[in-house]
């Protein structure tokens, strides 16, 4: 980034400070995130048992809602399946409820087949969305890098790639996709946008998404969307006949005014909000996937994103920039 060229002189610039204007409400929301009543709702208890099936085969004992509730509790409190089973048994005993609890084997088996309910994003009242897209890596089980460096053994460490789409106005995760570590970022733009209902006003991503496939996918979803992606330093205009496209305009503007002015003019600085969302996921949910199979890992990620959105709805800080006094 351009600001790195002036890193030796940036310590003379005062750091921008913010204060939270709704601290009492935000503090109450932070406490409510750990409340069991937030996760064990009356609706979950009412739909605990599975409806009777009229076709052949064994009758399921627990509904999909019960499996989702159990997996959500394990995700929120960072517990394995056996510990989740013990927590739910103790909670039901304290509540005086005669409700069966799915054992860890049932949770592991049902997690591979459970389908998350479709949670479509609703367009904002004041207009289309400003979508931020980025990806991050999540660790899996296997020998680590220390073993490879210490003993010379080949590391079995594998990664999964989590692709996220975030609403810039409220920080909510509106789409997600889990892939293997070799999947490139531009190929997942279309799967992410297919999960979003409503129009898109602006699509912002980093330079890894630069290229015609990304522009094509965004404009197919919303023909009037503004695509803000920094072109590579070696990028040149396409030279196509007709009016210049958005990418050509970005290249011409950067060549004329520089990248810093281009970032300020296009609102590229809001991309930091998805970095915040990724940090929130790794801090609250974890940097490592607990499930072993890919199907169960997809369910784990889907529940983790739903948990983050629910936590964010409980309490969201309203940060206001402080006025800096010049002496």
PDB file of C-alpha atoms in Angstrom:
ATOM      1  CA  UNK A   1       0.000   0.000   0.000  1.00  0.00           C
ATOM      2  CA  UNK A   2       1.217   3.564  -0.650  1.00  0.00           C
ATOM      3  CA  UNK A   3       1.284   4.618   2.993  1.00  0.00           C
ATOM      4  CA  UNK A   4       4.069   2.106   3.701  1.00  0.00           C
ATOM      5  CA  UNK A   5       6.519   4.280   1.779  1.00  0.00           C
ATOM      6  CA  UNK A   6       6.163   6.925   4.541  1.00  0.00           C
ATOM      7  CA  UNK A   7       6.311   4.486   7.465  1.00  0.00           C
ATOM      8  CA  UNK A   8       9.428   6.135   8.923  1.00  0.00           C
ATOM      9  CA  UNK A   9       7.556   9.442   9.304  1.00  0.00           C
ATOM     10  CA  UNK A  10       4.098   8.264  10.327  1.00  0.00           C
ATOM     11  CA  UNK A  11       4.899   8.396  14.064  1.00  0.00           C
ATOM     12  CA  UNK A  12       4.604  12.183  13.853  1.00  0.00           C
ATOM     13  CA  UNK A  13       0.922  11.860  12.853  1.00  0.00           C
ATOM     14  CA  UNK A  14      -1.467  11.708  15.796  1.00  0.00           C
ATOM     15  CA  UNK A  15      -3.539   8.533  15.932  1.00  0.00           C
ATOM     16  CA  UNK A  16      -7.257   9.002  15.400  1.00  0.00           C
ATOM     17  CA  UNK A  17      -9.261   8.371  18.576  1.00  0.00           C
ATOM     18  CA  UNK A  18     -12.867   7.246  18.909  1.00  0.00           C
ATOM     19  CA  UNK A  19     -15.301   7.018  21.789  1.00  0.00           C
ATOM     20  CA  UNK A  20     -18.405   4.854  22.190  1.00  0.00           C
ATOM     21  CA  UNK A  21     -21.489   7.040  22.497  1.00  0.00           C
ATOM     22  CA  UNK A  22     -23.887   4.214  23.501  1.00  0.00           C
ATOM     23  CA  UNK A  23     -21.744   2.569  26.159  1.00  0.00           C
ATOM     24  CA  UNK A  24     -24.574   1.572  28.613  1.00  0.00           C
ATOM     25  CA  UNK A  25     -26.560  -0.229  25.885  1.00  0.00           C
ATOM     26  CA  UNK A  26     -23.428  -1.782  24.409  1.00  0.00           C
ATOM     27  CA  UNK A  27     -22.239  -3.002  27.815  1.00  0.00           C
ATOM     28  CA  UNK A  28     -25.637  -4.601  28.501  1.00  0.00           C
ATOM     29  CA  UNK A  29     -25.473  -6.320  25.105  1.00  0.00           C
ATOM     30  CA  UNK A  30     -22.011  -7.699  25.868  1.00  0.00           C
ATOM     31  CA  UNK A  31     -23.317  -9.263  29.077  1.00  0.00           C
ATOM     32  CA  UNK A  32     -26.380 -10.667  27.310  1.00  0.00           C
ATOM     33  CA  UNK A  33     -24.213 -12.516  24.790  1.00  0.00           C
ATOM     34  CA  UNK A  34     -23.225 -14.998  27.501  1.00  0.00           C
ATOM     35  CA  UNK A  35     -26.784 -15.592  28.728  1.00  0.00           C
ATOM     36  CA  UNK A  36     -28.130 -19.104  28.199  1.00  0.00           C
ATOM     37  CA  UNK A  37     -31.603 -17.679  27.626  1.00  0.00           C
ATOM     38  CA  UNK A  38     -30.317 -16.152  24.394  1.00  0.00           C
ATOM     39  CA  UNK A  39     -29.407 -19.565  22.982  1.00  0.00           C
ATOM     40  CA  UNK A  40     -31.973 -21.864  24.703  1.00  0.00           C
ATOM     41  CA  UNK A  41     -35.124 -20.067  23.588  1.00  0.00           C
ATOM     42  CA  UNK A  42     -38.698 -21.308  24.191  1.00  0.00           C
ATOM     43  CA  UNK A  43     -39.026 -21.897  20.437  1.00  0.00           C
ATOM     44  CA  UNK A  44     -36.099 -24.314  20.543  1.00  0.00           C
ATOM     45  CA  UNK A  45     -37.626 -26.259  23.440  1.00  0.00           C
ATOM     46  CA  UNK A  46     -41.044 -26.383  21.783  1.00  0.00           C
ATOM     47  CA  UNK A  47     -39.620 -27.853  18.586  1.00  0.00           C
ATOM     48  CA  UNK A  48     -37.140 -30.195  20.267  1.00  0.00           C
ATOM     49  CA  UNK A  49     -38.672 -33.506  19.220  1.00  0.00           C
ATOM     50  CA  UNK A  50     -38.736 -34.458  15.556  1.00  0.00           C
ATOM     51  CA  UNK A  51     -42.146 -34.713  13.850  1.00  0.00           C
ATOM     52  CA  UNK A  52     -43.307 -38.239  13.169  1.00  0.00           C
ATOM     53  CA  UNK A  53     -42.375 -39.462   9.727  1.00  0.00           C
ATOM     54  CA  UNK A  54     -44.939 -41.396   7.655  1.00  0.00           C
ATOM     55  CA  UNK A  55     -42.450 -43.054   5.289  1.00  0.00           C
ATOM     56  CA  UNK A  56     -40.477 -46.227   5.889  1.00  0.00           C
ATOM     57  CA  UNK A  57     -37.399 -46.288   8.102  1.00  0.00           C
ATOM     58  CA  UNK A  58     -36.510 -45.393  11.644  1.00  0.00           C
ATOM     59  CA  UNK A  59     -38.164 -42.446  13.285  1.00  0.00           C
ATOM     60  CA  UNK A  60     -35.826 -39.520  14.077  1.00  0.00           C
ATOM     61  CA  UNK A  61     -35.784 -38.629  17.752  1.00  0.00           C
ATOM     62  CA  UNK A  62     -34.489 -35.064  17.552  1.00  0.00           C
ATOM     63  CA  UNK A  63     -35.523 -32.301  15.193  1.00  0.00           C
ATOM     64  CA  UNK A  64     -33.093 -30.279  13.109  1.00  0.00           C
ATOM     65  CA  UNK A  65     -33.750 -27.387  15.482  1.00  0.00           C
ATOM     66  CA  UNK A  66     -32.537 -29.495  18.419  1.00  0.00           C
ATOM     67  CA  UNK A  67     -29.351 -30.417  16.580  1.00  0.00           C
ATOM     68  CA  UNK A  68     -28.813 -26.771  15.633  1.00  0.00           C
ATOM     69  CA  UNK A  69     -29.318 -25.666  19.236  1.00  0.00           C
ATOM     70  CA  UNK A  70     -26.795 -28.187  20.534  1.00  0.00           C
ATOM     71  CA  UNK A  71     -24.192 -27.311  17.914  1.00  0.00           C
ATOM     72  CA  UNK A  72     -24.762 -23.601  18.543  1.00  0.00           C
ATOM     73  CA  UNK A  73     -24.142 -23.978  22.273  1.00  0.00           C
ATOM     74  CA  UNK A  74     -20.925 -25.848  21.562  1.00  0.00           C
ATOM     75  CA  UNK A  75     -19.839 -23.120  19.143  1.00  0.00           C
ATOM     76  CA  UNK A  76     -20.656 -20.260  21.533  1.00  0.00           C
ATOM     77  CA  UNK A  77     -18.859 -21.735  24.542  1.00  0.00           C
ATOM     78  CA  UNK A  78     -16.041 -23.421  22.603  1.00  0.00           C
ATOM     79  CA  UNK A  79     -16.796 -26.988  23.667  1.00  0.00           C
ATOM     80  CA  UNK A  80     -16.434 -30.370  22.027  1.00  0.00           C
ATOM     81  CA  UNK A  81     -19.444 -32.580  21.409  1.00  0.00           C
ATOM     82  CA  UNK A  82     -19.101 -34.560  24.633  1.00  0.00           C
ATOM     83  CA  UNK A  83     -18.828 -31.403  26.714  1.00  0.00           C
ATOM     84  CA  UNK A  84     -21.835 -29.963  24.862  1.00  0.00           C
ATOM     85  CA  UNK A  85     -23.835 -33.067  25.760  1.00  0.00           C
ATOM     86  CA  UNK A  86     -22.874 -32.664  29.435  1.00  0.00           C
ATOM     87  CA  UNK A  87     -23.777 -28.957  29.449  1.00  0.00           C
ATOM     88  CA  UNK A  88     -27.222 -29.574  28.006  1.00  0.00           C
ATOM     89  CA  UNK A  89     -27.927 -32.414  30.432  1.00  0.00           C
ATOM     90  CA  UNK A  90     -27.060 -30.193  33.393  1.00  0.00           C
ATOM     91  CA  UNK A  91     -29.104 -27.260  32.044  1.00  0.00           C
ATOM     92  CA  UNK A  92     -32.194 -29.423  31.515  1.00  0.00           C
ATOM     93  CA  UNK A  93     -31.809 -30.923  34.994  1.00  0.00           C
ATOM     94  CA  UNK A  94     -31.649 -27.454  36.551  1.00  0.00           C
ATOM     95  CA  UNK A  95     -34.700 -26.395  34.526  1.00  0.00           C
ATOM     96  CA  UNK A  96     -36.606 -29.502  35.630  1.00  0.00           C
ATOM     97  CA  UNK A  97     -37.314 -30.547  32.026  1.00  0.00           C
ATOM     98  CA  UNK A  98     -37.722 -34.170  31.025  1.00  0.00           C
ATOM     99  CA  UNK A  99     -36.227 -33.730  27.548  1.00  0.00           C
ATOM    100  CA  UNK A 100     -33.758 -36.186  25.978  1.00  0.00           C
ATOM    101  CA  UNK A 101     -30.377 -34.779  24.993  1.00  0.00           C
ATOM    102  CA  UNK A 102     -28.662 -35.951  21.783  1.00  0.00           C
ATOM    103  CA  UNK A 103     -25.437 -37.764  22.539  1.00  0.00           C
ATOM    104  CA  UNK A 104     -22.154 -36.785  20.926  1.00  0.00           C
ATOM    105  CA  UNK A 105     -22.371 -39.600  18.352  1.00  0.00           C
ATOM    106  CA  UNK A 106     -25.768 -38.384  17.193  1.00  0.00           C
ATOM    107  CA  UNK A 107     -24.510 -34.803  16.983  1.00  0.00           C
ATOM    108  CA  UNK A 108     -21.490 -35.872  14.937  1.00  0.00           C
ATOM    109  CA  UNK A 109     -23.617 -37.907  12.526  1.00  0.00           C
ATOM    110  CA  UNK A 110     -26.424 -35.378  12.133  1.00  0.00           C
ATOM    111  CA  UNK A 111     -23.991 -32.479  11.694  1.00  0.00           C
ATOM    112  CA  UNK A 112     -22.808 -33.989   8.405  1.00  0.00           C
ATOM    113  CA  UNK A 113     -26.351 -34.040   6.984  1.00  0.00           C
ATOM    114  CA  UNK A 114     -27.879 -30.979   8.621  1.00  0.00           C
ATOM    115  CA  UNK A 115     -28.788 -28.199   6.213  1.00  0.00           C
ATOM    116  CA  UNK A 116     -28.829 -24.646   7.591  1.00  0.00           C
ATOM    117  CA  UNK A 117     -32.097 -22.827   6.999  1.00  0.00           C
ATOM    118  CA  UNK A 118     -32.030 -20.243   4.248  1.00  0.00           C
ATOM    119  CA  UNK A 119     -31.326 -16.898   5.897  1.00  0.00           C
ATOM    120  CA  UNK A 120     -31.704 -14.439   3.081  1.00  0.00           C
ATOM    121  CA  UNK A 121     -30.519 -10.911   3.555  1.00  0.00           C
ATOM    122  CA  UNK A 122     -33.185  -8.225   3.283  1.00  0.00           C
ATOM    123  CA  UNK A 123     -32.420  -5.008   1.374  1.00  0.00           C
ATOM    124  CA  UNK A 124     -31.877  -2.015   3.569  1.00  0.00           C
ATOM    125  CA  UNK A 125     -34.749   0.473   3.799  1.00  0.00           C
ATOM    126  CA  UNK A 126     -32.662   3.353   2.459  1.00  0.00           C
ATOM    127  CA  UNK A 127     -31.282   1.566  -0.594  1.00  0.00           C
ATOM    128  CA  UNK A 128     -29.089  -1.249  -1.910  1.00  0.00           C
ATOM    129  CA  UNK A 129     -26.197  -2.852  -0.062  1.00  0.00           C
ATOM    130  CA  UNK A 130     -22.536  -2.013   0.151  1.00  0.00           C
ATOM    131  CA  UNK A 131     -20.924  -5.474   0.056  1.00  0.00           C
ATOM    132  CA  UNK A 132     -17.406  -6.161   1.326  1.00  0.00           C
ATOM    133  CA  UNK A 133     -15.750  -9.447   0.325  1.00  0.00           C
ATOM    134  CA  UNK A 134     -12.589 -11.121   1.599  1.00  0.00           C
ATOM    135  CA  UNK A 135     -11.267 -14.546   2.624  1.00  0.00           C
ATOM    136  CA  UNK A 136      -9.211 -16.024   5.450  1.00  0.00           C
ATOM    137  CA  UNK A 137      -7.688 -19.362   6.406  1.00  0.00           C
ATOM    138  CA  UNK A 138      -8.898 -21.717   9.133  1.00  0.00           C
ATOM    139  CA  UNK A 139      -6.651 -24.431  10.534  1.00  0.00           C
ATOM    140  CA  UNK A 140      -7.541 -28.104  10.553  1.00  0.00           C
ATOM    141  CA  UNK A 141      -6.292 -31.095  12.472  1.00  0.00           C
ATOM    142  CA  UNK A 142      -2.890 -32.599  11.610  1.00  0.00           C
ATOM    143  CA  UNK A 143       0.778 -32.261  12.424  1.00  0.00           C
ATOM    144  CA  UNK A 144       1.985 -28.670  12.563  1.00  0.00           C
ATOM    145  CA  UNK A 145       4.895 -26.699  11.232  1.00  0.00           C
ATOM    146  CA  UNK A 146       6.910 -27.225  14.410  1.00  0.00           C
ATOM    147  CA  UNK A 147       7.101 -30.958  13.755  1.00  0.00           C
ATOM    148  CA  UNK A 148       8.202 -30.343  10.202  1.00  0.00           C
ATOM    149  CA  UNK A 149      11.003 -27.996  11.254  1.00  0.00           C
ATOM    150  CA  UNK A 150      12.065 -30.047  14.286  1.00  0.00           C
ATOM    151  CA  UNK A 151      11.987 -33.589  12.939  1.00  0.00           C
ATOM    152  CA  UNK A 152      12.005 -33.022   9.196  1.00  0.00           C
ATOM    153  CA  UNK A 153       8.711 -34.874   8.832  1.00  0.00           C
ATOM    154  CA  UNK A 154       6.325 -33.788   6.155  1.00  0.00           C
ATOM    155  CA  UNK A 155       3.580 -31.680   7.671  1.00  0.00           C
ATOM    156  CA  UNK A 156       0.018 -32.924   7.283  1.00  0.00           C
ATOM    157  CA  UNK A 157      -1.333 -29.546   8.203  1.00  0.00           C
ATOM    158  CA  UNK A 158      -4.215 -28.512   6.008  1.00  0.00           C
ATOM    159  CA  UNK A 159      -6.264 -25.354   5.772  1.00  0.00           C
ATOM    160  CA  UNK A 160      -9.741 -24.429   4.770  1.00  0.00           C
ATOM    161  CA  UNK A 161     -10.532 -21.126   3.141  1.00  0.00           C
ATOM    162  CA  UNK A 162     -13.472 -19.133   4.475  1.00  0.00           C
ATOM    163  CA  UNK A 163     -14.920 -16.597   2.042  1.00  0.00           C
ATOM    164  CA  UNK A 164     -17.123 -13.915   3.606  1.00  0.00           C
ATOM    165  CA  UNK A 165     -19.408 -11.162   2.353  1.00  0.00           C
ATOM    166  CA  UNK A 166     -20.211  -8.439   4.901  1.00  0.00           C
ATOM    167  CA  UNK A 167     -22.706  -5.582   4.872  1.00  0.00           C
ATOM    168  CA  UNK A 168     -20.662  -2.412   5.306  1.00  0.00           C
ATOM    169  CA  UNK A 169     -23.522  -0.563   7.022  1.00  0.00           C
ATOM    170  CA  UNK A 170     -24.026  -2.914  10.003  1.00  0.00           C
ATOM    171  CA  UNK A 171     -21.132  -5.404   9.888  1.00  0.00           C
ATOM    172  CA  UNK A 172     -23.447  -8.414   9.452  1.00  0.00           C
ATOM    173  CA  UNK A 173     -22.208 -11.481   7.566  1.00  0.00           C
ATOM    174  CA  UNK A 174     -24.657 -11.849   4.683  1.00  0.00           C
ATOM    175  CA  UNK A 175     -22.937 -14.674   2.759  1.00  0.00           C
ATOM    176  CA  UNK A 176     -20.220 -17.237   3.359  1.00  0.00           C
ATOM    177  CA  UNK A 177     -18.522 -20.113   1.575  1.00  0.00           C
ATOM    178  CA  UNK A 178     -16.007 -22.711   2.799  1.00  0.00           C
ATOM    179  CA  UNK A 179     -13.551 -24.181   0.296  1.00  0.00           C
ATOM    180  CA  UNK A 180     -10.191 -25.922   0.249  1.00  0.00           C
ATOM    181  CA  UNK A 181      -6.962 -23.993   0.543  1.00  0.00           C
ATOM    182  CA  UNK A 182      -6.210 -24.046  -3.193  1.00  0.00           C
ATOM    183  CA  UNK A 183      -9.399 -22.279  -4.293  1.00  0.00           C
ATOM    184  CA  UNK A 184      -8.797 -18.795  -5.665  1.00  0.00           C
ATOM    185  CA  UNK A 185     -10.802 -15.828  -4.416  1.00  0.00           C
ATOM    186  CA  UNK A 186     -12.395 -14.535  -7.678  1.00  0.00           C
ATOM    187  CA  UNK A 187     -14.060 -17.901  -8.357  1.00  0.00           C
ATOM    188  CA  UNK A 188     -16.138 -17.559  -5.170  1.00  0.00           C
ATOM    189  CA  UNK A 189     -17.627 -14.149  -5.937  1.00  0.00           C
ATOM    190  CA  UNK A 190     -20.585 -15.591  -7.824  1.00  0.00           C
ATOM    191  CA  UNK A 191     -21.435 -18.210  -5.117  1.00  0.00           C
ATOM    192  CA  UNK A 192     -21.360 -15.447  -2.503  1.00  0.00           C
ATOM    193  CA  UNK A 193     -23.536 -13.066  -4.494  1.00  0.00           C
ATOM    194  CA  UNK A 194     -26.070 -15.829  -5.173  1.00  0.00           C
ATOM    195  CA  UNK A 195     -26.801 -15.879  -1.420  1.00  0.00           C
ATOM    196  CA  UNK A 196     -27.673 -12.167  -1.357  1.00  0.00           C
ATOM    197  CA  UNK A 197     -31.151 -10.902  -2.133  1.00  0.00           C
ATOM    198  CA  UNK A 198     -31.641  -7.353  -3.277  1.00  0.00           C
ATOM    199  CA  UNK A 199     -29.526  -4.929  -5.229  1.00  0.00           C
ATOM    200  CA  UNK A 200     -25.904  -4.006  -4.632  1.00  0.00           C
ATOM    201  CA  UNK A 201     -24.846  -0.384  -4.683  1.00  0.00           C
ATOM    202  CA  UNK A 202     -21.106  -0.961  -4.221  1.00  0.00           C
ATOM    203  CA  UNK A 203     -18.858  -4.026  -4.192  1.00  0.00           C
ATOM    204  CA  UNK A 204     -15.498  -3.560  -2.482  1.00  0.00           C
ATOM    205  CA  UNK A 205     -12.639  -6.062  -2.318  1.00  0.00           C
ATOM    206  CA  UNK A 206      -8.842  -6.093  -2.243  1.00  0.00           C
ATOM    207  CA  UNK A 207      -6.471  -6.552  -5.157  1.00  0.00           C
ATOM    208  CA  UNK A 208      -6.722 -10.350  -5.098  1.00  0.00           C
ATOM    209  CA  UNK A 209     -10.143 -10.025  -6.778  1.00  0.00           C
ATOM    210  CA  UNK A 210      -8.890  -7.799  -9.603  1.00  0.00           C
ATOM    211  CA  UNK A 211      -9.864  -9.065 -13.048  1.00  0.00           C
ATOM    212  CA  UNK A 212     -12.707  -9.302 -15.530  1.00  0.00           C
ATOM    213  CA  UNK A 213     -14.374 -12.386 -13.915  1.00  0.00           C
ATOM    214  CA  UNK A 214     -15.102 -10.434 -10.727  1.00  0.00           C
ATOM    215  CA  UNK A 215     -16.519  -7.437 -12.581  1.00  0.00           C
ATOM    216  CA  UNK A 216     -18.615  -9.741 -14.735  1.00  0.00           C
ATOM    217  CA  UNK A 217     -20.078 -11.593 -11.736  1.00  0.00           C
ATOM    218  CA  UNK A 218     -20.951  -8.390  -9.870  1.00  0.00           C
ATOM    219  CA  UNK A 219     -22.527  -6.647 -12.860  1.00  0.00           C
ATOM    220  CA  UNK A 220     -24.589  -9.744 -13.689  1.00  0.00           C
ATOM    221  CA  UNK A 221     -26.057  -9.582 -10.198  1.00  0.00           C
ATOM    222  CA  UNK A 222     -26.564  -5.790 -10.193  1.00  0.00           C
ATOM    223  CA  UNK A 223     -26.035  -3.990 -13.483  1.00  0.00           C
ATOM    224  CA  UNK A 224     -25.659  -0.567 -11.817  1.00  0.00           C
ATOM    225  CA  UNK A 225     -23.275  -1.675  -9.041  1.00  0.00           C
ATOM    226  CA  UNK A 226     -20.049   0.216  -8.472  1.00  0.00           C
ATOM    227  CA  UNK A 227     -17.065  -2.169  -8.284  1.00  0.00           C
ATOM    228  CA  UNK A 228     -14.161  -0.848  -6.191  1.00  0.00           C
ATOM    229  CA  UNK A 229     -11.093  -3.081  -6.520  1.00  0.00           C
ATOM    230  CA  UNK A 230      -7.556  -1.670  -6.625  1.00  0.00           C
ATOM    231  CA  UNK A 231      -5.892  -2.742  -9.890  1.00  0.00           C
ATOM    232  CA  UNK A 232      -2.419  -4.184  -9.810  1.00  0.00           C
ATOM    233  CA  UNK A 233       0.544  -1.837 -10.075  1.00  0.00           C
ATOM    234  CA  UNK A 234       1.340  -3.275 -13.524  1.00  0.00           C
ATOM    235  CA  UNK A 235      -2.262  -3.057 -14.772  1.00  0.00           C
ATOM    236  CA  UNK A 236      -2.936  -1.316 -18.077  1.00  0.00           C
ATOM    237  CA  UNK A 237      -6.167  -0.251 -19.690  1.00  0.00           C
ATOM    238  CA  UNK A 238      -7.936  -2.871 -21.764  1.00  0.00           C
ATOM    239  CA  UNK A 239      -8.046  -0.786 -24.934  1.00  0.00           C
ATOM    240  CA  UNK A 240     -11.551  -1.965 -25.815  1.00  0.00           C
ATOM    241  CA  UNK A 241     -13.571   0.146 -28.198  1.00  0.00           C
ATOM    242  CA  UNK A 242     -16.401   2.125 -26.708  1.00  0.00           C
ATOM    243  CA  UNK A 243     -16.697   3.901 -23.375  1.00  0.00           C
ATOM    244  CA  UNK A 244     -14.144   2.817 -20.753  1.00  0.00           C
ATOM    245  CA  UNK A 245     -15.253   0.317 -18.131  1.00  0.00           C
ATOM    246  CA  UNK A 246     -14.969   0.725 -14.387  1.00  0.00           C
ATOM    247  CA  UNK A 247     -11.588  -0.983 -14.209  1.00  0.00           C
ATOM    248  CA  UNK A 248     -10.147   1.258 -16.925  1.00  0.00           C
ATOM    249  CA  UNK A 249     -11.449   4.300 -15.055  1.00  0.00           C
ATOM    250  CA  UNK A 250      -9.736   3.113 -11.864  1.00  0.00           C
ATOM    251  CA  UNK A 251      -6.446   2.660 -13.702  1.00  0.00           C
ATOM    252  CA  UNK A 252      -6.675   6.126 -15.277  1.00  0.00           C
ATOM    253  CA  UNK A 253      -7.589   7.806 -11.977  1.00  0.00           C
ATOM    254  CA  UNK A 254      -4.726   6.147 -10.110  1.00  0.00           C
ATOM    255  CA  UNK A 255      -2.270   7.111 -12.830  1.00  0.00           C
ATOM    256  CA  UNK A 256      -3.465  10.717 -12.626  1.00  0.00           C
ATOM    257  CA  UNK A 257      -4.065  11.331  -8.902  1.00  0.00           C
ATOM    258  CA  UNK A 258      -2.350   8.439  -7.112  1.00  0.00           C
ATOM    259  CA  UNK A 259      -3.720   5.569  -5.048  1.00  0.00           C
ATOM    260  CA  UNK A 260      -4.340   7.537  -1.861  1.00  0.00           C
ATOM    261  CA  UNK A 261      -6.700  10.000  -3.551  1.00  0.00           C
ATOM    262  CA  UNK A 262      -8.365   7.137  -5.389  1.00  0.00           C
ATOM    263  CA  UNK A 263      -8.998   5.346  -2.091  1.00  0.00           C
ATOM    264  CA  UNK A 264     -10.524   8.460  -0.543  1.00  0.00           C
ATOM    265  CA  UNK A 265     -12.706   9.166  -3.570  1.00  0.00           C
ATOM    266  CA  UNK A 266     -14.073   5.618  -3.911  1.00  0.00           C
ATOM    267  CA  UNK A 267     -14.544   4.852  -0.200  1.00  0.00           C
ATOM    268  CA  UNK A 268     -12.096   1.956  -0.337  1.00  0.00           C
ATOM    269  CA  UNK A 269     -11.227   2.539   3.323  1.00  0.00           C
ATOM    270  CA  UNK A 270     -14.441   0.797   4.367  1.00  0.00           C
ATOM    271  CA  UNK A 271     -12.830  -2.495   3.401  1.00  0.00           C
ATOM    272  CA  UNK A 272     -11.259  -2.477   6.859  1.00  0.00           C
ATOM    273  CA  UNK A 273     -14.685  -3.441   8.233  1.00  0.00           C
ATOM    274  CA  UNK A 274     -14.446  -6.937   6.778  1.00  0.00           C
ATOM    275  CA  UNK A 275     -11.016  -7.330   8.333  1.00  0.00           C
ATOM    276  CA  UNK A 276     -12.733  -6.507  11.616  1.00  0.00           C
ATOM    277  CA  UNK A 277     -15.376  -9.147  10.911  1.00  0.00           C
ATOM    278  CA  UNK A 278     -12.694 -11.762  10.220  1.00  0.00           C
ATOM    279  CA  UNK A 279     -10.911 -10.847  13.449  1.00  0.00           C
ATOM    280  CA  UNK A 280     -14.235 -11.081  15.293  1.00  0.00           C
ATOM    281  CA  UNK A 281     -14.808 -14.572  13.896  1.00  0.00           C
ATOM    282  CA  UNK A 282     -11.369 -15.853  14.871  1.00  0.00           C
ATOM    283  CA  UNK A 283     -11.587 -14.303  18.338  1.00  0.00           C
ATOM    284  CA  UNK A 284     -15.123 -15.451  19.206  1.00  0.00           C
ATOM    285  CA  UNK A 285     -15.448 -18.697  17.229  1.00  0.00           C
ATOM    286  CA  UNK A 286     -11.820 -19.750  16.835  1.00  0.00           C
ATOM    287  CA  UNK A 287      -8.989 -20.068  14.360  1.00  0.00           C
ATOM    288  CA  UNK A 288      -9.334 -23.840  14.063  1.00  0.00           C
ATOM    289  CA  UNK A 289     -12.105 -26.077  12.764  1.00  0.00           C
ATOM    290  CA  UNK A 290     -13.209 -28.740  15.246  1.00  0.00           C
ATOM    291  CA  UNK A 291     -15.077 -30.993  12.795  1.00  0.00           C
ATOM    292  CA  UNK A 292     -13.208 -33.590  10.760  1.00  0.00           C
ATOM    293  CA  UNK A 293     -15.352 -34.121   7.655  1.00  0.00           C
ATOM    294  CA  UNK A 294     -15.839 -31.350   5.114  1.00  0.00           C
ATOM    295  CA  UNK A 295     -19.647 -31.524   5.373  1.00  0.00           C
ATOM    296  CA  UNK A 296     -19.515 -31.053   9.150  1.00  0.00           C
ATOM    297  CA  UNK A 297     -17.003 -28.215   8.732  1.00  0.00           C
ATOM    298  CA  UNK A 298     -19.416 -26.400   6.438  1.00  0.00           C
ATOM    299  CA  UNK A 299     -22.121 -26.709   9.100  1.00  0.00           C
ATOM    300  CA  UNK A 300     -19.699 -25.472  11.756  1.00  0.00           C
ATOM    301  CA  UNK A 301     -18.887 -22.369   9.715  1.00  0.00           C
ATOM    302  CA  UNK A 302     -22.562 -21.683   8.974  1.00  0.00           C
ATOM    303  CA  UNK A 303     -23.428 -21.854  12.681  1.00  0.00           C
ATOM    304  CA  UNK A 304     -20.420 -19.688  13.545  1.00  0.00           C
ATOM    305  CA  UNK A 305     -21.553 -16.956  11.151  1.00  0.00           C
ATOM    306  CA  UNK A 306     -25.105 -17.115  12.545  1.00  0.00           C
ATOM    307  CA  UNK A 307     -23.722 -16.836  16.085  1.00  0.00           C
ATOM    308  CA  UNK A 308     -21.679 -13.749  15.203  1.00  0.00           C
ATOM    309  CA  UNK A 309     -24.689 -12.063  13.617  1.00  0.00           C
ATOM    310  CA  UNK A 310     -26.770 -12.811  16.693  1.00  0.00           C
ATOM    311  CA  UNK A 311     -24.078 -11.461  19.012  1.00  0.00           C
ATOM    312  CA  UNK A 312     -23.789  -8.331  16.897  1.00  0.00           C
ATOM    313  CA  UNK A 313     -27.540  -7.808  17.086  1.00  0.00           C
ATOM    314  CA  UNK A 314     -27.383  -7.924  20.903  1.00  0.00           C
ATOM    315  CA  UNK A 315     -25.063  -4.957  21.151  1.00  0.00           C
ATOM    316  CA  UNK A 316     -23.312  -2.894  18.535  1.00  0.00           C
ATOM    317  CA  UNK A 317     -20.959  -0.043  19.499  1.00  0.00           C
ATOM    318  CA  UNK A 318     -21.675   3.389  18.085  1.00  0.00           C
ATOM    319  CA  UNK A 319     -18.190   4.871  17.692  1.00  0.00           C
ATOM    320  CA  UNK A 320     -17.793   8.620  17.270  1.00  0.00           C
ATOM    321  CA  UNK A 321     -14.576  10.260  16.204  1.00  0.00           C
ATOM    322  CA  UNK A 322     -13.102  12.508  18.859  1.00  0.00           C
ATOM    323  CA  UNK A 323     -12.110  16.042  18.065  1.00  0.00           C
ATOM    324  CA  UNK A 324      -8.349  16.549  18.200  1.00  0.00           C
ATOM    325  CA  UNK A 325      -7.177  19.770  19.815  1.00  0.00           C
ATOM    326  CA  UNK A 326      -4.321  21.427  18.023  1.00  0.00           C
ATOM    327  CA  UNK A 327      -1.767  23.150  20.196  1.00  0.00           C
TER     328      UNK A 327
END
